[in-house]
Short mmCIF file of C-alpha atoms in Angstrom, two decimals:
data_model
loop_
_atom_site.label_atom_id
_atom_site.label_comp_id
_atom_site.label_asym_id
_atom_site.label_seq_id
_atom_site.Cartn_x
_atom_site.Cartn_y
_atom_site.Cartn_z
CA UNK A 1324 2.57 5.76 24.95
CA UNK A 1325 4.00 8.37 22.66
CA UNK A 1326 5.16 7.43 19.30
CA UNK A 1327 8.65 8.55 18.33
CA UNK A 1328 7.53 9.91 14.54
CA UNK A 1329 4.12 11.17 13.56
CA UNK A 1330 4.95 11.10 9.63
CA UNK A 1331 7.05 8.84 7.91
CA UNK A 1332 7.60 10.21 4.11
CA UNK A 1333 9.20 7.68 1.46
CA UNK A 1334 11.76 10.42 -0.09
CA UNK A 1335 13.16 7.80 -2.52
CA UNK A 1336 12.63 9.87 -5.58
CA UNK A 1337 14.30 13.10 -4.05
CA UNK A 1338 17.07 12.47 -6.61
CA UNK A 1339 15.24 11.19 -9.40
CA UNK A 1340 14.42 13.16 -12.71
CA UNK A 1341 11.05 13.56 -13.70
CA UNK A 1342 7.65 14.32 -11.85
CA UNK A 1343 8.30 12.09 -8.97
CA UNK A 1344 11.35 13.81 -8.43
CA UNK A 1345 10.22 17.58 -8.21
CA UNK A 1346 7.36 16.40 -6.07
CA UNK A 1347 8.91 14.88 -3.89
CA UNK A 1348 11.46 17.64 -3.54
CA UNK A 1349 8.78 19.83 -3.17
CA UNK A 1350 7.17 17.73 -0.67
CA UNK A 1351 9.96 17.74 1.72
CA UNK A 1352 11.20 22.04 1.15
CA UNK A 1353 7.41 22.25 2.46
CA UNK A 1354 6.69 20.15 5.03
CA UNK A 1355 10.00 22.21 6.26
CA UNK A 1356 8.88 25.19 6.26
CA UNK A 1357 5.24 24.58 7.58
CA UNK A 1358 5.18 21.73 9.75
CA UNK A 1359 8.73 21.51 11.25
CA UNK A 1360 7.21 21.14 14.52
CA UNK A 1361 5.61 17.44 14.27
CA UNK A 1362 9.00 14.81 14.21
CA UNK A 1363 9.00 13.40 10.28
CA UNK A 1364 11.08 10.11 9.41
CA UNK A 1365 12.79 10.53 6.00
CA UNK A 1366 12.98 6.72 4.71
CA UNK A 1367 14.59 6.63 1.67
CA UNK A 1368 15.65 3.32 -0.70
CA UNK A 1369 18.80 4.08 -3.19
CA UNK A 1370 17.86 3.39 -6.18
CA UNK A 1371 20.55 2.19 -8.70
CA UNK A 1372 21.53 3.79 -11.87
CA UNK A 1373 19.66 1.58 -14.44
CA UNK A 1374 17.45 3.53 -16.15
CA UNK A 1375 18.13 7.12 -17.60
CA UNK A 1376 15.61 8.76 -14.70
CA UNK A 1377 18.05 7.15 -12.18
CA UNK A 1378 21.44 8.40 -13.74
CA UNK A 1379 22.52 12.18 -12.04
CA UNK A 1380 21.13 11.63 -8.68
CA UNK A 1381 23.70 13.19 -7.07
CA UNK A 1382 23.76 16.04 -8.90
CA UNK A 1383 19.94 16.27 -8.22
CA UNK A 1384 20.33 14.97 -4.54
CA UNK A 1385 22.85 18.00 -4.25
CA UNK A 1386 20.23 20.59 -5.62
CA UNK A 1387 17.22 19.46 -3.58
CA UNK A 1388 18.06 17.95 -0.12
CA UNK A 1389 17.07 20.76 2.59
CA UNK A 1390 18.76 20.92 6.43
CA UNK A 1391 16.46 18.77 8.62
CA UNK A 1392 15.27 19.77 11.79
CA UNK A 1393 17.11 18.69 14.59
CA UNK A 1394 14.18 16.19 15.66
CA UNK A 1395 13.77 14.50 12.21
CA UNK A 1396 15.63 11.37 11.15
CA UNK A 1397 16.96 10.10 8.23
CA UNK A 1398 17.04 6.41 7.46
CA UNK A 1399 18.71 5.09 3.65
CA UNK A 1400 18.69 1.43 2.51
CA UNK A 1401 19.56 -0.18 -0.40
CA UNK A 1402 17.45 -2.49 -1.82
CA UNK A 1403 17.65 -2.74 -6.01
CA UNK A 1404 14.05 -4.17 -6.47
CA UNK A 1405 11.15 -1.42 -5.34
CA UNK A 1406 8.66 -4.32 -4.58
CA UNK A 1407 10.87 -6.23 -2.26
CA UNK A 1408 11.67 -3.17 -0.10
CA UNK A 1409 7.74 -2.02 -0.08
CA UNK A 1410 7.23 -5.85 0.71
CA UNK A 1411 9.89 -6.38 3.24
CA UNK A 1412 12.04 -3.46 4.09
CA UNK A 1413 9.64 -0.54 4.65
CA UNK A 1414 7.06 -3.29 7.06
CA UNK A 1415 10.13 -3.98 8.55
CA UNK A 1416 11.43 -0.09 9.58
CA UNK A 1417 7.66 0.88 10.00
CA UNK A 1418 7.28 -1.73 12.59
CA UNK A 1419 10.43 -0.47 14.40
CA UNK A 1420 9.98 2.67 14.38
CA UNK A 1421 6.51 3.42 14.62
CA UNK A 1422 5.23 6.44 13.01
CA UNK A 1423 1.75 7.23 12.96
CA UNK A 1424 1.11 7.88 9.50
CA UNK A 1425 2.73 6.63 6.04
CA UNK A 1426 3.14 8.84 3.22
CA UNK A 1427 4.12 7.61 -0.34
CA UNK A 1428 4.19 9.99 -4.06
CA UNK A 1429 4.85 7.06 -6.78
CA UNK A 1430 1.75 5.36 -6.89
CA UNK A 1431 2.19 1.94 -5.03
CA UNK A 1432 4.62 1.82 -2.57
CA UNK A 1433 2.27 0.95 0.66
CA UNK A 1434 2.73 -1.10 3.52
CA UNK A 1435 0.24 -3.77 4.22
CA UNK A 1436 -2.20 -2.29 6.54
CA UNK A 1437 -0.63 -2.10 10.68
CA UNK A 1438 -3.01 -0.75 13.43
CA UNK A 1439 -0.28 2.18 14.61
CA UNK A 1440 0.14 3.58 11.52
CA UNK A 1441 -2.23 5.08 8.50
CA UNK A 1442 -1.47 5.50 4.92
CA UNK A 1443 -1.71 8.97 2.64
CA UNK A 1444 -0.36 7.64 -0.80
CA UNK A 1445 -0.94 9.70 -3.82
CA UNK A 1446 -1.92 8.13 -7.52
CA UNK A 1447 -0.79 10.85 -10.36
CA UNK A 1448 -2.53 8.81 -13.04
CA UNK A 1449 -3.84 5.14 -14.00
CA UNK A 1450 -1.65 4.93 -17.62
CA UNK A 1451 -0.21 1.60 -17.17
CA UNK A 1452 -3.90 0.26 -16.81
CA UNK A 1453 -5.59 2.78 -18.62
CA UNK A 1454 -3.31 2.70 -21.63
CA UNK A 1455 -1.09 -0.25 -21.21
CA UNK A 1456 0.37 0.45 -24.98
CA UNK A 1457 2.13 3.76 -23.50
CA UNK A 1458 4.59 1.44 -20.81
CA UNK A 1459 6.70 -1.01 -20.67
CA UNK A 1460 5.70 -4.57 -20.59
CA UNK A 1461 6.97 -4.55 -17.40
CA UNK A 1462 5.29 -1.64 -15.89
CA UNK A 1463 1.85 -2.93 -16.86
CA UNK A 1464 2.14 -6.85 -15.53
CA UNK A 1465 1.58 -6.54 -11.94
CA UNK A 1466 -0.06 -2.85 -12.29
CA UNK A 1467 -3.52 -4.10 -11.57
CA UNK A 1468 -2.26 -5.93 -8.49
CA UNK A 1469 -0.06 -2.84 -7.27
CA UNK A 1470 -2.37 -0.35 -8.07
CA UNK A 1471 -5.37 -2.48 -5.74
CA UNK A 1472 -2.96 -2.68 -3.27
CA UNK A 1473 -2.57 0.75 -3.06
CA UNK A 1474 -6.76 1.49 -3.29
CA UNK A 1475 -6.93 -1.31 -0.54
CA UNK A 1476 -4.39 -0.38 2.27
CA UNK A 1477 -4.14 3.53 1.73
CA UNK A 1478 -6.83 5.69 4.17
CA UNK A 1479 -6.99 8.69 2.01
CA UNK A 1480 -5.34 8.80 -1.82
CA UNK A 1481 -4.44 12.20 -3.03
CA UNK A 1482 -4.15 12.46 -6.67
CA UNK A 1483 -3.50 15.51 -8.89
CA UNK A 1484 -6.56 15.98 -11.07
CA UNK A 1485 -10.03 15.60 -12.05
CA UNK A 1486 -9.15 13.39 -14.80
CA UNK A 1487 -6.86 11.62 -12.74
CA UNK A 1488 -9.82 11.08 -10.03
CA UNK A 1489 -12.48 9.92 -12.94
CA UNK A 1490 -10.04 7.38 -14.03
CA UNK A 1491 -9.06 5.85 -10.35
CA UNK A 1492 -12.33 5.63 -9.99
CA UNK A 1493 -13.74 4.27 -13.36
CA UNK A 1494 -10.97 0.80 -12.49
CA UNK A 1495 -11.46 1.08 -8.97
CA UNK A 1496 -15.20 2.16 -7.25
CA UNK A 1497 -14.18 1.50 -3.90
CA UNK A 1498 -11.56 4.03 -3.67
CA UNK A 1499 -14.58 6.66 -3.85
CA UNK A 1500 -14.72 7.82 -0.19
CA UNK A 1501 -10.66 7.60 -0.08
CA UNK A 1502 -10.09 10.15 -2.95
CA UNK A 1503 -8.89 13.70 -2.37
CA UNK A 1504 -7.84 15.54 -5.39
CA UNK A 1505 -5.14 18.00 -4.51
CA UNK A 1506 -3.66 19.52 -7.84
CA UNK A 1507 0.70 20.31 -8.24
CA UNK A 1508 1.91 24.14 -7.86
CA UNK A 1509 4.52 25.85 -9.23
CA UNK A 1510 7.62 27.16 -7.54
CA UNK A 1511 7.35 30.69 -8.34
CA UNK A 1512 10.84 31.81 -6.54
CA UNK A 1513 12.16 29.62 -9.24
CA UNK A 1514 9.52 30.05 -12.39
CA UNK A 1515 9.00 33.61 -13.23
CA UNK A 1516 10.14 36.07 -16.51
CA UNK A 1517 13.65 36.57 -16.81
CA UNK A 1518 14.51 40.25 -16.83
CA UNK A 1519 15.80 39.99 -20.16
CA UNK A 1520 14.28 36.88 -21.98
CA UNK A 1521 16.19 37.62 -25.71
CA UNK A 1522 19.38 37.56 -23.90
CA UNK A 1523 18.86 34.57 -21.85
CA UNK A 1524 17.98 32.47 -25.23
CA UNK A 1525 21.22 34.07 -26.70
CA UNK A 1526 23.23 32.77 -24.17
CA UNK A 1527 21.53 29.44 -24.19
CA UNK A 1528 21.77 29.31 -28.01
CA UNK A 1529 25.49 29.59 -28.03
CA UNK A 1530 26.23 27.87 -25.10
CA UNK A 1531 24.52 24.59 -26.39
CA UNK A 1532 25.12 25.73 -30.25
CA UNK A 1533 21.73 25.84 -30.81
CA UNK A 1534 20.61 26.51 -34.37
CA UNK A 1535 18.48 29.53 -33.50
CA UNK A 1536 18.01 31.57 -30.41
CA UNK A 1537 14.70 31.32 -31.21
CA UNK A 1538 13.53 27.91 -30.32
CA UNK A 1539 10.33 25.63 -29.18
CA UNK A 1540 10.69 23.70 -26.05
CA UNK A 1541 9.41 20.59 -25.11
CA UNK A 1542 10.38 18.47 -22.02
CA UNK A 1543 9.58 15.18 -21.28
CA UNK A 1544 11.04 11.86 -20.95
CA UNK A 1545 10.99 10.59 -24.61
CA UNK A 1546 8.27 7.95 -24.74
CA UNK A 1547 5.48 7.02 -27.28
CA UNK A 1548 2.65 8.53 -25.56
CA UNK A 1549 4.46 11.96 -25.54
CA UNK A 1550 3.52 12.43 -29.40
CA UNK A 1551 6.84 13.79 -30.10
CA UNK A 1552 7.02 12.17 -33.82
CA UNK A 1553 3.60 13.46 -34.49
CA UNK A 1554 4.61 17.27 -33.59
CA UNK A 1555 8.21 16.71 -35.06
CA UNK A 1556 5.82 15.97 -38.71
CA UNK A 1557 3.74 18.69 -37.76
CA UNK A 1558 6.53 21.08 -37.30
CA UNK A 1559 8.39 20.07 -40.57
CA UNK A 1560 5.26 20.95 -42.18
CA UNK A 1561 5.22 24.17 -40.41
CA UNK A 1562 8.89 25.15 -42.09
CA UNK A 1563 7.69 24.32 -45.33
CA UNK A 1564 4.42 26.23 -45.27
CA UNK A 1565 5.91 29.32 -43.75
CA UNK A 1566 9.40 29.33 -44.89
CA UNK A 1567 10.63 29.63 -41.49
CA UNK A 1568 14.49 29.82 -41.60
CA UNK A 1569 14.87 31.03 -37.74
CA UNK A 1570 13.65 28.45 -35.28
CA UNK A 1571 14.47 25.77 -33.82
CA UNK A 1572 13.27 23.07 -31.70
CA UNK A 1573 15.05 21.65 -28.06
CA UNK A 1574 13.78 18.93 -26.56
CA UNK A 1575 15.33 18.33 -23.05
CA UNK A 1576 14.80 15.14 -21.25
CA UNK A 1577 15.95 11.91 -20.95
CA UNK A 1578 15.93 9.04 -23.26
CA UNK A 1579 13.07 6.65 -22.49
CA UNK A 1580 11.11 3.82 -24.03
CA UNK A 1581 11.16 3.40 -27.98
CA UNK A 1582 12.55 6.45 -28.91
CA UNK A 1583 14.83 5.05 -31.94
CA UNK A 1584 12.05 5.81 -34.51
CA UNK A 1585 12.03 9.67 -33.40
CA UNK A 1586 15.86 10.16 -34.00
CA UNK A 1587 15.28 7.97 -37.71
CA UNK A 1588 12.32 10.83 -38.44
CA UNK A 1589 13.87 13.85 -37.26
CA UNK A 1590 17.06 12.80 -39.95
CA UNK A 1591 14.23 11.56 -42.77
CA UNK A 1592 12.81 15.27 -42.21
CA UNK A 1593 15.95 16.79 -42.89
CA UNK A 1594 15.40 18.42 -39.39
CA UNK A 1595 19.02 16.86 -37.82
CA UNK A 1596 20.19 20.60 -38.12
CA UNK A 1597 17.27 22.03 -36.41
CA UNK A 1598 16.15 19.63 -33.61
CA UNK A 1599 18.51 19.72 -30.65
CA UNK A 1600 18.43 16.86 -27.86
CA UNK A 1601 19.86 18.25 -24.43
CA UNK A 1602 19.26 15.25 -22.80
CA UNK A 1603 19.34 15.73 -18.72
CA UNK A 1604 19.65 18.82 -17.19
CA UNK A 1605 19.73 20.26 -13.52
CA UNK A 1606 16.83 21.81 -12.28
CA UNK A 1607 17.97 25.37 -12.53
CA UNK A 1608 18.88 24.93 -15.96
CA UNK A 1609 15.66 23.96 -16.70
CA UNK A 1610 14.09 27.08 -15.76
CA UNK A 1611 16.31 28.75 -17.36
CA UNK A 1612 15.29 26.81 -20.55
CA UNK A 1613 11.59 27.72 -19.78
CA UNK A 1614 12.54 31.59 -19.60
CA UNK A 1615 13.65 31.85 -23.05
CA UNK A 1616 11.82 29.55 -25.23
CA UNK A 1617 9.53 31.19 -27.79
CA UNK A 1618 7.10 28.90 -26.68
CA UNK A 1619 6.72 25.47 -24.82
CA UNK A 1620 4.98 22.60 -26.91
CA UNK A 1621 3.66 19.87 -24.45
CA UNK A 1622 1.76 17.64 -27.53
CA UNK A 1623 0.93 14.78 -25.43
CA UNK A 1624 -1.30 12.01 -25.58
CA UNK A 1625 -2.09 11.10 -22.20
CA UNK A 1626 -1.25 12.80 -19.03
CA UNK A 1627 -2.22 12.81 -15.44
CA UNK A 1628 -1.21 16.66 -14.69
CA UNK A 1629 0.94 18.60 -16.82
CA UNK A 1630 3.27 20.48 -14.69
CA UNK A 1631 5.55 21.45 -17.57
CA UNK A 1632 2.57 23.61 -18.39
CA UNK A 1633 2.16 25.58 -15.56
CA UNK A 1634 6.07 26.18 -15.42
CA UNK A 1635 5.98 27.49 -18.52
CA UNK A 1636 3.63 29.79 -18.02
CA UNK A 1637 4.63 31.09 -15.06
CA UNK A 1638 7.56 32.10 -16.93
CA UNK A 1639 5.44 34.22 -19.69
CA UNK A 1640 6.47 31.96 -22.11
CA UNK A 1641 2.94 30.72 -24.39
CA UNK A 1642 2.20 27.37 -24.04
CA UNK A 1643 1.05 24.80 -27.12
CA UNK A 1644 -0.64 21.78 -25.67
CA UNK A 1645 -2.83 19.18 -25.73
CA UNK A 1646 -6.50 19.39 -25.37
CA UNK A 1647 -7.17 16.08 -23.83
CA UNK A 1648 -6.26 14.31 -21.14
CA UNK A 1649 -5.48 16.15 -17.89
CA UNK A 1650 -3.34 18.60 -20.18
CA UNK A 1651 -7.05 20.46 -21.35
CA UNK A 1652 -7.92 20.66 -17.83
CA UNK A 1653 -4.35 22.24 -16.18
CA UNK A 1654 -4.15 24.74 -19.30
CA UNK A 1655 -7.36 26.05 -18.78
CA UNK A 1656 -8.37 29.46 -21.70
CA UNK A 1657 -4.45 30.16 -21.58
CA UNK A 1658 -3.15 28.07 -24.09
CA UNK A 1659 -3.64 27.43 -27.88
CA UNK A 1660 -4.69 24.00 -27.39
CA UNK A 1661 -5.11 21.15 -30.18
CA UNK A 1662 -6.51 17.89 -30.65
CA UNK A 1663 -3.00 15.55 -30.23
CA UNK A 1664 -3.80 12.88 -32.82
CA UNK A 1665 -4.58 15.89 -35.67
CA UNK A 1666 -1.35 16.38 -37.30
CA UNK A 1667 -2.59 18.99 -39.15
CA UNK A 1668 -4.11 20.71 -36.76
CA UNK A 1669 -1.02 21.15 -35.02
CA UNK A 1670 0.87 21.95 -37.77
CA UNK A 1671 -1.61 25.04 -37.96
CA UNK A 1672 -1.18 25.90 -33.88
CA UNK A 1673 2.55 26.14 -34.99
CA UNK A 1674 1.94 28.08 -37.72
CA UNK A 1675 -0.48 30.20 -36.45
CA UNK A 1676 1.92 30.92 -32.59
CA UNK A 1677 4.87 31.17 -34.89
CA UNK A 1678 3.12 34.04 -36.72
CA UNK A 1679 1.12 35.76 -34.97
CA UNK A 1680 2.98 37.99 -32.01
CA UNK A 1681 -0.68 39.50 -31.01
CA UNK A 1682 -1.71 36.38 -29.88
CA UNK A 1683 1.79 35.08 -28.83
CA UNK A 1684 1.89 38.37 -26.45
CA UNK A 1685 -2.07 36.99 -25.11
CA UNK A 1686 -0.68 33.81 -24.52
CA UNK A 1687 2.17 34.91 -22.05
CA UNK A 1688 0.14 37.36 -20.18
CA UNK A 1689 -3.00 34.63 -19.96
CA UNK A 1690 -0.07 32.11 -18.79
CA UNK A 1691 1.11 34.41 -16.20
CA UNK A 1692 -1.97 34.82 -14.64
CA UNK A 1693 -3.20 31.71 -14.56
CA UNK A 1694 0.01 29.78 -13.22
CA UNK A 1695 -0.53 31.82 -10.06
CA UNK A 1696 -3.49 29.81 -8.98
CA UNK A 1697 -0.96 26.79 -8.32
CA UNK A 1698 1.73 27.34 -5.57
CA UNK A 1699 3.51 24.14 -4.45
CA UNK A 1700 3.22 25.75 -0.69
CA UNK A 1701 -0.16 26.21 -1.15
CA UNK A 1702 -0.24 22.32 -2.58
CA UNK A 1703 1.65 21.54 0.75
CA UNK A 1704 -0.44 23.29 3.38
CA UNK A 1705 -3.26 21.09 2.22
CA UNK A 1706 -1.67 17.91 2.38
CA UNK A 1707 -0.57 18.89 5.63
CA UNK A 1708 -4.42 19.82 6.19
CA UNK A 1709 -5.06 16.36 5.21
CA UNK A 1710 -2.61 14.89 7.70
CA UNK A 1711 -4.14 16.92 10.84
CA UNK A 1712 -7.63 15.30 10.21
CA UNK A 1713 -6.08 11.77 10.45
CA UNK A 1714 -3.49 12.27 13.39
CA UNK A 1715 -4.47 15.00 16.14
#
């Protein structure tokens, strides 16, 4: 007997900000536009408001949700606790409606294993095991059992990179013949130069009374492991050393987990003037953030990808990062990267970017060209690859 639905794909973080969010929008524009022909069930759990990722979904939902072909269906529930609709809920509509395949982009929302159906679920990193001191209490309690459950029931795991792989594998062995690394793309439609970058940051400048049209960007949900009070230090010392009386610094994202101390340092700097917090902001605003920043600073700690990278760069604006972490390996030779945890040494990238327009000018062109080896369709077509081997 046929099945009604080949592919059932969780879409719950369609309107969600952050990396979950543009992947999964990506996710679903794709499977659109290059496998419209198999019959996909959308399942989808509302989740509420309560946390600052959460808050403009419908503003998001608005921006991202694509016309579905006429075959596909649709199904929302509302459940407010994640684990009681992977426990309950999603068994329950997977055993209804029978698809033939399961697949899930946050980590560890499986079913328990059913005989009609196989699982693609996709890890992006292991940081509430790895580095429990980055998360929330809550996040790393049952993250061993959640993150097994995923190793145990999923057939195939995608996650994003090599790092990402090495550390799956370093807490969990048996996930070895499972793993398929398939790295994030960029949406170049939406990343690329602006035709005329200087105006652009004038216009954002006065629209959000910036201090300088000529401002650093960094975007991120505010969280410890993001290393923003390290680079705000490092960038103080960068004003001081060089006198620098034109830029500024935007940080756009939302609030997240003990971010009190950074607002505390930025006024103890004497930076208040000079550090602007845009909190949330649609999509297309973001790019058009990434367009006219002098330069993006992504100083993390610990990442799985680094998406914000690539963006950047495929916008000809230079990228500042990271060395470590996944954030060395996404950058590749085209950013000035530093050691996270050397304050000094980033003061000096800042110093040395915010002086020198030779190698600012190397930076965007390097950026350019490398972004182009990641294309979210190209990302697509291989998960879609991946599905073919395990349902034909």
């Amino acid at each position: 007997m046929n099945t009604p639905f080949d592919i059932a794909f969780d879409i719950s973080f369609l309107p969600t900000t952050g990396g979950f969010g543009t992947h999964t929008a990506q996710s679903l524009k794709n499977f659109i536009r290059f496998d419209a022909q198999r019959n996909y069930l959308l399942l989808e759990n509302h989740i509420p408001p309560s946390i600052p990722q959460y808050q403009n979904q419908a503003e998001n939902r608005k921006a991202r949700w694509q016309p579905l072909p006429e075959q596909w269906r649709h199904v929302q529930t509302s459940r407010h606790s994640r684990i009681a609709w992977m426990l309950w809920d999603l068994p329950r509509l997977l055993q209804e409606l029978k698809p033939r395949l399961f697949h899930s982009l946050d980590n560890v929302t499986v079913p328990r294993r059913l005989e009609f159906c196989q699982t693609v679920s996709m890890i992006h990193d292991m940081i509430p095991i790895s580095h429990p001191q980055y998360c929330r209490r809550r996040d790393t309690l049952a993250a061993k059992w959640l993150f097994g459950r995923t190793v145990k029931y999923s057939d195939k795991i995608i996650t994003v990179s090599q790092y990402s792989a090495n550390q799956i594998l370093r807490y969990f062995p048996t996930a070895e013949d499972k793993l398929v690394v398939i790295e994030d793309g960029v949406d170049h439609d939406r990343f690329s130069p602006a035709p005329n970058r200087d105006a652009l940051a004038s216009d954002l400048a006065q629209k959000y009374q910036l201090y300088s049209p000529v401002f650093w960007l960094i975007v991120t949900t505010l969280s410890p492991r993001r290393n923003l009070n390290r680079f705000l230090r490092a960038y103080a010392t960068h004003i001081k050393a060089t006198q620098d009386r034109e830029s500024c610094l935007v940080i756009a994202g939302c609030r997240g987990w003990k971010d009190h101390d950074s607002f505390q340092l930025i006024q103890s700097l004497n930076l208040s003037h000079r550090v602007h917090f845009l909190d949330f902001l649609p999509d297309d605003e973001l790019v058009r953030l990434f367009q006219s920043a002098y330069a993006l600073a992504q100083p993390s700690l610990l990442e799985g990808f680094g998406l914000t990278v690539l963006e950047a760069m495929a916008c000809g604006t230079p990228v500042l990062c990271s060395s470590t972490t996944a954030l060395g390996e996404t950058a590749g030779d085209a950013a000035l990267k530093v050691d996270p945890e050397n304050e000094s040494a980033l003061a000096r990238a800042i110093i040395t970017l915010g002086q020198d327009p030779t190698l600012h000018k190397e930076l965007s062109a390097k950026g350019l060209t490398h972004a182009q080896q990641y294309r979210w369709d190209e990302t697509t077509k291989r998960v879609i690859a991946l599905f073919d081997q395990m349902i034909r």
